[in-house]
Amino acid sequence: MAEVNNNSPKRKFGWGSLFMLLIIALVIFGIIRAVLGTGSKTEEVDPATFLNRISADGTTLNADIPYLSINSKSATGDNNGYYVITGKYKKDQGGEYTNFTTILYASDYKELLEYAKEVKRLNLDKDAANYFDFNTPELNSSFSILSLISIILPIFLCVGLVIFIIRSGNKSNNQAFDFGKSRARLSRKSGTTFKDVAGLQEEKEEMIEIVDFLKNPKKYFEMGARIPKGILLVGPPGTGKTLLARAVAGEANVPFFTISGSDFVEMFVGVGASRVRDMFKTAKQNAPCIIFIDEIDAVGRQRGTGLGGGHDEREQTLNQLLVEMDGFGTNTGIIVMAATNRADILDPALLRPGRFDRQIHISLPDVNAREEILKVHARNKHLSPRVNLMDIARRTPGFSGADLENLLNEAALLAARENCREIKIYHIDEAVDRVMMGPAKKSKKYTDTEKALVAYHESGHAVIGIRLKYAAVVQKITIVPRGDAGGYNLMTPAEETFLQTKQTLTAQITSLLAGRIAEQMVFNQMTTGAHDDFRKATAIARAMVTEYGMSSLGPVQYERNSSQVFLGRDYMSDKNFSDQVALEIDNEVRKIINECYEQGEQILKDNRQLLDLLAKHLVEIETLTKEDIDELVNTGRLNWWEKKKAKMAEAEASRLEAIDQAEQKAVNELEGNNQSNESEPK
């Protein structure tokens, strides 16, 4: 996709460059003055001395003045005054010139003028022994070439310098003039289409109407229909909001302006509003087009919020955006699209019809959508024929499109690291673990006691997932440390649903508590390994009591998310109850936790043999897949592991037998040597 950036960096013109230009101009002017000047020494001559230097016959100079050149100008502006005479002379034919100046009254000047006319008439040779040159306005009305250059050249230098400074200032990235320019990036041709967007069928159907309007606006105008001016894409990060907007621009084949909400706001007041105006002005020149504002919550938050009142600059920017989207002006052919994951903090004026008419919620993909997304990102990947994308989709609930793309990329990196020509299933498994928990810490070694504790802890979670009806399905168990966890269970819901029942929530709590139950049951001791499980279990139980109405306190919501949006996150909760009710809430939460604990303890007691079986294989193998777990539950043994152990035992037996044979051979040779020594005659 070719992008045209209207805000490419320009060469900056600094004060150092200006200073150098001034120095160069002064040097050139000095050279000109030195060339055109008449010398540095000036002699003041009285009128009588000056007149005596001129011969009486009007043809030659005095013998001691071989060369004389003079200029005249009026000092008073009339002939009744006096004249200033400047010139140069030299006494010797090869000597240096001496500058002089004198003053003549009008009468003397007239006589000198008559004398000069006679000199001009005689047209004396400049190379003569004695030469006299007299330049006056009366004798020559035109300027000499050197005089013209001496006047015009400095003027041209000054004018050129001013023009250069102005043009350099316009081209430079001067913040004083560039702050108000829009920073939106323009893409003329987007290579993204709806084929590149997977798993968003309903959302794409909503966008088809926008594409049709951009292609054929006439039929909508004839029907009196008004196309939505703005579309707000709401959803978690990585779900494809920006990708969907690019696909709309690619399908409609119209210019696509992209900008982030944070690009509008600066520390200088009025800059953001100016950028909004400039952006819409540029968009009108390229209409029909699409303006996409990513993370619009940076500039579109509710006005009047904040710890000390609203941010004036941000609010001015928002006001200008509101006016541009639906004000007195018209923006025909401009569709504004925006993306955010915090639609709850946006200003209500921004969400009303006429501005953002539609809100399209993009949620995390379900299992079928995840399979489609994996197919899109697997186009340029060399996958093994044994890799089943649907199985990967089932193992990755809660993954966004960005997470799935990262998963396949991690698998490709692992395959390339091993110099494999295709991505195999174990590469995918390792990539899933990396994305969820981080890379394995193989260098971290457990003691035998710690290894057994972690194995029983994770096996306790797995047994609840296997035997409890509403619990999640166990996909994988491992005791290999990853991140901050000593091991983990990968458990996915049997069916992805929109709602959760009370049985499902209590099953989750029971499964979380099973690790601690197994530790106490087998080792009769407590460890810190269950602290994160307790945090999650308590949060679920408290939500059941205070938000979901799933306790004896009745269908009452005692806590709700705070409306304080100035922090950007819901760090506070509104509590609309007394201290007595708070005590009852704590008792209900504790009651739910205790009931789940007792239920989990009973299940583990009833399935102690399965618990020991899973823990034993975890200590030996360290990782069990769903296929391994199903085989252990159904048969009580792991066929591939039994074969592997048999081969290992056979190899070990062969090795020990070889050692015994070598030792026996050495003993026999030693005994034979001793017998031969004894049989020899002494």
XYZ file of C-alpha atoms in Angstrom:
682
model
C 0.000 0.000 0.000
C 1.417 3.278 -1.078
C 1.133 6.021 1.470
C 1.543 9.749 0.938
C 2.811 11.538 3.996
C 2.023 15.226 3.861
C 4.073 15.896 6.951
C 7.478 14.673 5.872
C 10.342 16.255 7.796
C 11.877 19.306 6.166
C 15.307 20.832 6.407
C 15.483 23.289 9.233
C 17.016 26.737 8.702
C 18.906 27.782 11.772
C 20.444 30.989 13.060
C 23.906 29.663 12.243
C 23.070 29.544 8.538
C 21.729 33.088 8.658
C 24.911 34.327 10.337
C 27.086 32.684 7.674
C 25.059 34.305 4.898
C 25.518 37.719 6.469
C 29.275 37.175 6.722
C 29.460 36.122 3.047
C 27.453 39.181 1.965
C 29.705 41.527 3.931
C 32.833 39.930 2.459
C 31.520 40.303 -1.104
C 30.522 43.917 -0.473
C 33.958 44.649 0.947
C 35.655 43.160 -2.084
C 33.530 45.302 -4.388
C 34.313 48.429 -2.432
C 38.005 47.569 -2.499
C 37.908 47.075 -6.263
C 35.804 50.111 -7.009
C 37.249 52.359 -4.374
C 39.819 55.042 -5.136
C 42.219 54.331 -2.348
C 42.425 54.660 1.322
C 44.337 57.990 1.506
C 42.426 61.231 0.926
C 44.105 64.688 0.676
C 42.168 67.877 1.340
C 43.275 70.501 -1.197
C 42.420 74.206 -1.078
C 40.826 75.699 -4.211
C 43.874 77.769 -5.224
C 46.182 74.765 -5.138
C 43.702 72.722 -7.120
C 43.382 75.377 -9.825
C 47.150 75.741 -10.127
C 47.455 72.071 -10.958
C 45.552 72.677 -14.182
C 47.506 74.196 -17.098
C 46.517 77.503 -18.537
C 46.327 76.378 -22.183
C 43.547 73.915 -21.492
C 45.291 70.976 -23.092
C 47.831 69.664 -20.610
C 48.404 69.419 -16.902
C 51.246 70.872 -14.978
C 54.447 68.989 -15.430
C 54.337 67.549 -11.897
C 50.752 66.186 -12.335
C 50.861 63.578 -15.140
C 47.293 62.265 -14.395
C 44.183 63.905 -12.915
C 40.632 62.592 -12.641
C 37.914 64.541 -10.833
C 34.153 64.316 -10.131
C 31.817 67.082 -9.070
C 28.481 67.446 -7.334
C 26.482 70.323 -6.009
C 26.693 70.773 -2.289
C 23.720 73.160 -2.017
C 21.491 72.070 -4.876
C 21.854 75.292 -6.953
C 24.507 77.078 -9.070
C 24.788 79.956 -6.658
C 26.406 77.783 -4.064
C 29.593 75.822 -4.153
C 30.652 72.453 -5.507
C 32.493 69.562 -3.911
C 35.246 68.268 -6.142
C 36.699 64.783 -5.554
C 39.247 62.969 -7.647
C 42.666 61.413 -7.826
C 46.032 62.285 -9.256
C 49.528 60.947 -9.482
C 52.754 62.814 -9.863
C 54.729 59.999 -11.464
C 53.753 58.038 -14.521
C 54.133 54.720 -12.699
C 53.298 55.989 -9.213
C 50.312 55.464 -6.971
C 47.142 57.520 -7.041
C 46.368 60.035 -4.331
C 42.753 60.836 -3.515
C 41.842 64.455 -2.939
C 38.851 66.660 -2.264
C 38.257 70.389 -2.569
C 35.498 72.983 -2.717
C 34.932 75.453 -5.578
C 32.554 78.347 -5.710
C 30.122 78.603 -8.578
C 32.210 81.136 -10.540
C 35.343 79.001 -10.378
C 33.312 75.924 -11.186
C 31.999 77.537 -14.395
C 35.539 78.266 -15.545
C 36.546 74.720 -14.705
C 33.583 73.466 -16.681
C 34.606 75.425 -19.794
C 38.081 74.038 -19.437
C 36.704 70.492 -19.150
C 34.626 70.948 -22.308
C 37.753 71.921 -24.188
C 39.531 68.841 -22.853
C 36.702 66.655 -24.017
C 36.791 68.300 -27.440
C 40.478 67.595 -27.848
C 39.773 63.928 -26.873
C 43.143 63.362 -25.365
C 44.546 59.828 -25.229
C 44.367 58.223 -21.800
C 47.801 56.812 -22.290
C 49.282 60.261 -22.953
C 51.989 61.610 -20.756
C 49.575 64.067 -19.232
C 45.894 63.163 -19.090
C 42.909 64.999 -17.640
C 39.466 63.391 -17.128
C 36.551 65.379 -15.720
C 33.166 63.654 -15.118
C 30.214 65.933 -14.378
C 26.452 65.572 -14.778
C 26.590 68.308 -17.378
C 29.113 66.446 -19.517
C 27.859 62.846 -19.091
C 24.344 62.001 -18.018
C 24.881 58.233 -17.805
C 26.482 56.297 -15.044
C 29.603 54.292 -15.604
C 29.442 50.533 -15.519
C 31.472 50.312 -12.356
C 29.293 52.855 -10.605
C 26.187 50.975 -11.682
C 27.587 47.689 -10.358
C 28.606 49.295 -7.081
C 25.021 50.468 -6.532
C 22.962 47.568 -7.872
C 24.983 44.590 -6.633
C 24.573 45.304 -2.881
C 20.866 45.813 -3.466
C 20.575 42.461 -5.217
C 22.527 40.786 -2.438
C 20.214 42.174 0.228
C 17.048 41.260 -1.705
C 18.346 37.738 -2.416
C 19.233 37.271 1.231
C 15.727 38.270 2.334
C 14.092 35.938 -0.219
C 16.320 33.044 0.838
C 15.439 33.531 4.496
C 11.710 33.638 3.757
C 11.764 30.531 1.570
C 13.905 28.636 4.034
C 11.553 29.564 6.831
C 8.575 28.284 4.858
C 10.276 24.975 4.086
C 11.640 24.409 7.569
C 9.855 22.478 10.229
C 9.222 25.533 12.308
C 6.994 24.583 15.194
C 5.631 28.060 15.518
C 3.883 27.598 12.150
C 3.564 23.825 11.879
C 1.740 23.088 15.141
C -1.669 23.713 13.622
C -1.179 21.345 10.674
C -2.940 18.013 10.666
C -0.824 14.936 11.293
C -3.212 12.561 9.576
C -1.520 10.141 7.172
C -3.138 9.744 3.780
C -3.332 6.409 1.985
C -4.530 6.669 -1.588
C -4.791 2.942 -2.206
C -5.444 0.435 0.532
C -4.483 -3.137 -0.263
C -6.775 -4.486 2.468
C -10.192 -5.893 1.550
C -12.939 -7.841 3.312
C -11.185 -11.070 2.300
C -8.394 -10.164 4.712
C -10.853 -9.761 7.594
C -11.905 -13.094 9.079
C -14.433 -13.869 11.752
C -16.395 -10.588 11.589
C -19.312 -11.559 9.377
C -21.982 -9.382 10.991
C -19.621 -6.436 11.281
C -18.655 -6.686 7.603
C -22.323 -6.740 6.609
C -22.787 -3.426 8.431
C -19.843 -1.961 6.559
C -21.064 -3.063 3.117
C -23.668 -0.284 3.264
C -20.934 2.296 3.832
C -18.923 0.942 0.919
C -21.965 1.078 -1.358
C -22.622 4.687 -0.397
C -19.056 5.712 -1.187
C -19.326 4.015 -4.581
C -22.896 5.026 -5.465
C -24.018 8.013 -3.352
C -26.597 9.129 -5.910
C -29.175 6.441 -5.172
C -29.127 7.289 -1.471
C -29.596 10.993 -2.125
C -32.506 10.275 -4.457
C -34.253 8.267 -1.753
C -33.690 11.010 0.792
C -31.564 8.731 2.918
C -28.780 10.040 5.085
C -25.778 7.819 5.387
C -24.233 7.626 8.859
C -21.688 10.380 9.354
C -19.698 8.459 11.888
C -19.135 4.852 12.895
C -17.629 3.938 16.256
C -15.875 0.574 16.510
C -15.853 -0.693 20.094
C -14.034 -3.780 21.283
C -11.068 -5.198 23.170
C -7.552 -4.593 21.833
C -6.484 -6.773 18.937
C -9.961 -7.694 17.679
C -9.497 -6.074 14.246
C -11.019 -2.591 14.530
C -8.322 -0.845 12.527
C -8.160 -3.710 10.045
C -11.898 -3.453 9.412
C -11.633 0.290 8.766
C -8.810 -0.268 6.272
C -10.879 -2.946 4.556
C -13.754 -0.482 4.076
C -11.378 2.020 2.454
C -9.912 -0.716 0.257
C -13.309 -1.981 -0.875
C -14.553 1.531 -1.666
C -11.218 2.560 -3.243
C -11.258 6.002 -1.598
C -8.573 8.010 0.234
C -8.036 6.875 3.810
C -6.845 9.295 6.507
C -5.491 7.734 9.692
C -4.608 9.545 12.898
C -4.387 8.748 16.586
C -6.418 10.609 19.167
C -3.271 11.604 21.022
C -1.929 13.425 17.906
C -4.437 16.230 18.425
C -3.512 17.243 21.947
C -0.493 19.450 22.648
C 0.613 21.600 25.531
C -0.207 24.768 23.583
C -3.803 25.937 23.711
C -5.623 25.894 20.400
C -3.256 23.571 18.566
C -5.574 20.554 18.715
C -8.562 22.506 17.408
C -6.437 23.873 14.581
C -5.347 20.365 13.625
C -8.951 19.183 13.550
C -9.905 22.037 11.216
C -6.944 21.366 8.954
C -7.717 17.637 8.828
C -11.322 18.161 7.759
C -10.249 20.831 5.276
C -7.861 18.383 3.647
C -10.507 15.650 3.732
C -13.001 17.897 1.897
C -10.454 18.382 -0.865
C -10.166 14.592 -1.236
C -13.845 13.682 -0.768
C -15.274 11.093 -0.848
C -12.911 9.722 1.768
C -12.685 8.087 5.185
C -11.159 9.575 8.331
C -10.116 6.985 10.877
C -9.302 8.146 14.426
C -7.665 5.413 16.479
C -7.999 5.487 20.274
C -10.463 8.352 20.176
C -10.896 8.193 23.949
C -7.644 10.195 24.228
C -9.460 13.286 22.931
C -13.135 12.358 23.272
C -13.453 11.895 27.040
C -16.294 13.457 28.907
C -15.928 17.204 29.386
C -15.701 18.600 32.864
C -13.997 15.549 34.328
C -10.668 15.473 36.033
C -9.135 16.092 39.400
C -9.061 19.877 39.002
C -11.609 20.349 36.297
C -11.315 19.544 32.637
C -8.281 19.967 30.453
C -8.966 23.149 28.484
C -6.901 22.176 25.454
C -8.477 18.717 25.216
C -11.959 20.117 25.605
C -11.355 22.741 22.918
C -10.169 20.007 20.595
C -13.260 17.938 21.356
C -15.537 20.937 20.775
C -13.949 21.541 17.375
C -14.364 17.864 16.497
C -18.041 18.036 17.442
C -18.549 21.104 15.255
C -16.728 19.599 12.276
C -18.695 16.352 12.453
C -22.111 17.976 12.744
C -22.098 21.740 12.744
C -23.216 24.495 10.431
C -20.823 23.346 7.746
C -21.349 20.351 5.462
C -19.002 17.439 5.083
C -20.527 15.628 2.148
C -18.679 12.467 1.261
C -16.636 12.343 4.484
C -17.224 9.381 6.793
C -15.552 9.431 10.190
C -14.625 6.101 11.716
C -13.146 5.748 15.171
C -11.977 2.930 17.399
C -11.845 2.612 21.176
C -12.029 0.038 23.919
C -13.413 2.552 26.440
C -16.719 3.674 24.961
C -18.085 4.234 28.468
C -15.896 7.300 29.051
C -16.694 9.109 25.790
C -18.625 12.362 25.839
C -22.387 11.890 25.217
C -22.368 14.668 22.613
C -19.928 12.603 20.574
C -22.186 9.545 20.577
C -25.456 11.199 19.550
C -27.011 10.646 16.103
C -25.507 12.969 13.524
C -21.993 12.363 14.777
C -21.329 8.750 15.580
C -24.619 7.347 14.413
C -23.614 3.707 14.760
C -21.689 1.748 17.329
C -20.372 -1.585 16.131
C -19.233 -3.833 18.956
C -16.418 -6.183 18.002
C -16.036 -8.924 20.580
C -13.460 -11.642 20.980
C -13.837 -14.317 18.298
C -15.599 -17.603 19.016
C -14.208 -20.990 18.047
C -15.382 -20.804 14.421
C -14.100 -17.246 14.007
C -10.754 -18.247 15.502
C -10.443 -21.025 12.934
C -11.082 -18.538 10.098
C -8.540 -16.115 11.538
C -5.962 -18.891 11.798
C -6.588 -19.790 8.135
C -5.914 -16.176 7.096
C -2.661 -15.958 9.038
C -1.589 -19.438 7.901
C -1.571 -18.473 4.196
C 2.163 -17.849 4.120
C 3.049 -20.473 6.742
C 4.322 -23.968 5.936
C 2.147 -26.061 8.241
C 2.455 -29.777 8.679
C -0.499 -31.779 7.272
C -1.075 -33.135 10.788
C -1.812 -29.627 12.154
C -5.548 -29.180 12.664
C -6.517 -25.508 12.923
C -9.864 -26.341 14.529
C -8.062 -28.112 17.382
C -5.911 -25.022 17.878
C -9.033 -22.848 17.860
C -10.616 -25.001 20.593
C -7.509 -24.646 22.758
C -7.370 -20.861 22.496
C -10.560 -19.409 24.010
C -10.270 -15.721 24.784
C -7.589 -15.170 22.134
C -8.000 -12.108 19.941
C -7.040 -11.904 16.295
C -3.725 -10.301 17.226
C -3.046 -13.099 19.730
C -3.691 -15.767 17.094
C -1.401 -14.045 14.612
C 1.286 -13.877 17.297
C 0.751 -17.567 18.082
C 1.454 -18.694 14.510
C 4.388 -16.321 14.278
C 5.917 -17.776 17.453
C 5.420 -21.286 16.052
C 7.164 -20.251 12.818
C 10.079 -18.826 14.805
C 10.422 -22.048 16.793
C 10.403 -24.128 13.595
C 13.008 -21.878 11.988
C 15.159 -22.101 15.110
C 15.236 -25.899 14.701
C 15.872 -25.634 10.930
C 12.591 -27.402 10.178
C 10.924 -26.998 6.799
C 7.391 -27.054 8.215
C 5.580 -26.078 11.403
C 4.693 -29.181 13.389
C 2.105 -29.686 16.079
C 4.572 -29.511 18.954
C 5.701 -26.113 17.683
C 2.096 -24.945 17.972
C 1.796 -26.391 21.488
C 4.925 -24.609 22.626
C 3.737 -21.365 21.004
C 0.416 -21.551 22.893
C 2.289 -21.936 26.166
C 4.604 -19.068 25.282
C 1.748 -16.707 24.469
C -0.212 -17.571 27.607
C 2.507 -18.047 30.236
C 5.838 -17.087 28.682
C 8.875 -19.212 27.748
C 9.731 -22.300 29.767
C 12.361 -21.866 32.477
C 14.203 -25.118 31.882
C 17.158 -24.008 33.935
C 15.007 -23.802 37.076
C 15.200 -27.138 38.863
C 12.852 -28.434 41.534
C 13.865 -30.472 44.503
C 12.218 -33.880 44.681
C 9.797 -32.634 47.353
C 8.881 -29.483 45.401
C 8.381 -31.475 42.232
C 5.991 -33.831 43.976
C 4.098 -30.918 45.567
C 3.644 -29.133 42.232
C 2.613 -32.406 40.540
C -0.123 -33.085 43.100
C -1.211 -29.425 43.036
C -1.771 -29.464 39.271
C -3.258 -32.952 39.381
C -5.826 -31.716 41.917
C -7.004 -29.057 39.436
C -7.180 -31.700 36.701
C -9.222 -34.211 38.733
C -11.898 -31.584 39.443
C -12.005 -30.724 35.725
C -12.441 -34.411 34.921
C -14.974 -35.440 37.580
C -17.039 -32.274 38.255
C -19.963 -31.859 35.861
C -19.843 -28.105 35.075
C -16.093 -27.703 35.265
C -13.922 -26.711 32.307
C -12.269 -29.359 30.144
C -8.617 -30.071 30.881
C -6.495 -29.627 27.750
C -3.006 -29.820 29.194
C -1.149 -30.220 32.487
C 2.492 -29.280 32.997
C 4.867 -28.754 35.885
C 7.464 -26.965 33.754
C 7.900 -23.481 35.275
C 6.707 -20.602 33.069
C 6.599 -16.981 34.165
C 5.762 -16.760 37.853
C 3.929 -20.097 37.853
C 5.556 -23.365 38.854
C 3.105 -25.161 36.573
C -0.345 -24.690 35.132
C -3.492 -26.322 33.830
C -4.890 -25.336 30.460
C -8.652 -25.653 30.927
C -11.226 -24.515 28.382
C -15.034 -24.429 28.686
C -16.913 -27.327 27.137
C -19.075 -24.834 25.228
C -18.492 -21.139 24.653
C -21.596 -19.380 25.930
C -22.632 -15.775 26.484
C -23.973 -16.440 29.991
C -22.577 -18.167 33.034
C -24.709 -20.097 35.464
C -24.280 -20.438 39.207
C -23.187 -24.048 38.746
C -20.484 -22.968 36.296
C -19.151 -20.303 38.646
C -19.049 -22.614 41.671
C -17.293 -25.251 39.543
C -14.642 -22.662 38.669
C -14.148 -21.865 42.359
C -13.898 -25.558 43.246
C -11.336 -26.139 40.529
C -9.249 -23.192 41.740
C -9.260 -24.483 45.328
C -8.377 -28.057 44.356
C -4.638 -27.376 44.293
C -4.517 -26.421 47.948
C -6.838 -29.320 48.844
C -4.498 -31.828 47.179
C -1.460 -30.411 48.993
C -3.136 -30.743 52.369
C -4.554 -34.178 51.611
C -1.265 -35.746 50.496
C 1.447 -33.810 52.332
C -0.564 -32.326 55.205
C 1.021 -28.902 54.655
C 0.286 -25.557 52.964
C 2.405 -23.714 50.390
C 2.278 -20.315 48.730
C 1.599 -21.854 45.337
C -2.153 -21.295 45.605
C -2.143 -17.536 46.298
C -3.255 -16.608 42.753
C -5.947 -19.304 42.860
C -7.372 -17.778 46.056
C -7.445 -14.312 44.504
C -9.443 -15.523 41.512
C -11.774 -17.661 43.601
C -12.521 -14.800 46.005
C -13.228 -12.398 43.139
C -15.728 -14.819 41.597
C -17.446 -15.464 44.910
C -17.711 -11.759 45.731
C -19.149 -10.982 42.308
C -21.751 -13.708 42.836
C -22.870 -12.019 46.063
C -22.593 -8.301 45.264
C -23.250 -8.132 41.501
C -25.012 -11.280 40.280
C -27.443 -11.795 43.153
C -26.497 -15.485 43.569
C -26.671 -15.724 47.372
C -29.135 -15.659 50.238
C -28.954 -11.837 50.267
C -31.248 -11.821 47.271
C -31.176 -10.207 43.804
C -29.614 -6.967 44.948
C -26.566 -5.329 43.411
C -24.525 -4.008 46.281
C -21.457 -2.957 44.293
C -21.073 -1.545 40.826
C -18.291 -0.116 38.777
C -17.396 3.447 39.646
C -18.465 6.307 37.376
C -15.243 8.143 38.147
C -13.597 8.220 34.760
C -10.808 10.680 35.377
C -8.375 7.925 36.242
C -8.980 6.024 33.085
C -9.671 2.792 34.971
C -12.296 1.678 37.440
C -10.164 1.715 40.528
C -13.077 2.472 42.824
C -16.417 0.843 43.518
C -19.580 2.474 44.773
C -20.819 0.841 47.980
C -24.493 1.400 48.614
C -24.838 -0.568 51.845
C -24.282 -0.301 55.558
C -21.628 -1.926 57.696
C -24.108 -4.611 58.749
C -24.704 -5.543 55.125
C -20.943 -5.537 54.515
C -20.596 -8.154 57.281
C -23.355 -10.249 55.717
C -21.593 -9.995 52.311
C -18.340 -11.231 53.839
C -20.185 -14.143 55.458
C -21.829 -15.107 52.161
C -18.516 -14.980 50.311
C -16.911 -17.156 52.968
C -19.877 -19.542 52.830
C -19.506 -20.025 49.063
C -15.754 -20.582 49.380
C -16.194 -23.126 52.189
C -18.892 -25.058 50.331
C -16.712 -25.284 47.224
C -13.731 -26.336 49.344
C -15.710 -29.170 50.958
C -17.015 -30.277 47.569
C -13.521 -30.344 46.072
C -12.141 -32.242 49.059
C -14.806 -34.921 48.718
C -14.159 -35.317 44.977
C -10.405 -35.742 45.506
C -10.963 -38.300 48.269
C -13.238 -40.298 46.010
C -10.708 -40.133 43.142
C -7.475 -40.538 45.116
C -6.251 -43.292 42.783
C -6.661 -41.004 39.721
C -4.947 -38.185 41.618
C -1.939 -40.388 42.377
C -1.852 -41.692 38.803
C -1.756 -38.231 37.260
C 0.804 -36.960 39.771
C 3.061 -39.983 39.191
C 3.133 -39.450 35.434
C 3.647 -35.712 35.850
C 6.742 -36.347 37.971
C 8.087 -38.655 35.263
C 6.968 -36.891 32.062
C 6.354 -33.288 33.345
C 3.710 -32.577 30.685
C 0.447 -34.374 29.861
C -1.747 -33.526 26.886
C -5.505 -34.063 26.652
C -4.957 -37.329 24.781
C -2.651 -38.533 27.551
C -5.146 -37.578 30.247
C -8.019 -39.342 28.464
C -5.927 -42.503 28.091
C -4.966 -42.486 31.763
C -8.587 -41.975 32.828
C -9.882 -44.761 30.570
C -7.105 -47.368 30.822
C -5.087 -46.411 33.847
C -1.882 -46.550 31.850
C -0.061 -44.586 29.153
C 0.808 -46.901 26.302
C 3.468 -44.767 24.579
C 5.154 -44.062 27.881
C 5.140 -47.756 28.840
C 6.789 -48.608 25.527
C 9.329 -45.851 25.977
C 10.094 -47.044 29.508
C 10.431 -50.602 28.256
C 12.918 -49.486 25.599
C 14.790 -47.446 28.147
C 14.861 -50.402 30.554
C 16.033 -52.720 27.777
C 18.765 -50.294 26.791
C 19.818 -49.957 30.415
C 19.840 -53.733 30.839
C 21.954 -54.112 27.731
C 24.350 -51.508 29.018
C 24.651 -53.233 32.417
C 25.099 -56.618 30.748
C 27.886 -55.219 28.608
C 29.551 -53.833 31.701
C 29.245 -57.200 33.486
C 30.692 -59.016 30.503
C 33.609 -56.615 30.317
C 34.282 -57.042 34.029
C 34.050 -60.839 33.790
C 36.430 -60.867 30.851
C 38.914 -58.777 32.764
C 38.686 -61.133 35.762
C 39.184 -64.194 33.567
C 42.220 -62.666 31.941
C 43.673 -61.817 35.337
C 43.110 -65.376 36.658
C 44.674 -66.853 33.513
C 47.753 -64.726 33.988
C 48.059 -65.816 37.623
C 47.813 -69.526 36.739
C 50.474 -69.235 34.070
C 52.798 -67.534 36.512
C 52.339 -70.316 39.046
C 53.042 -73.088 36.512
C 56.389 -71.662 35.473
C 59.467 -73.429 37.096
C 61.181 -71.529 39.741
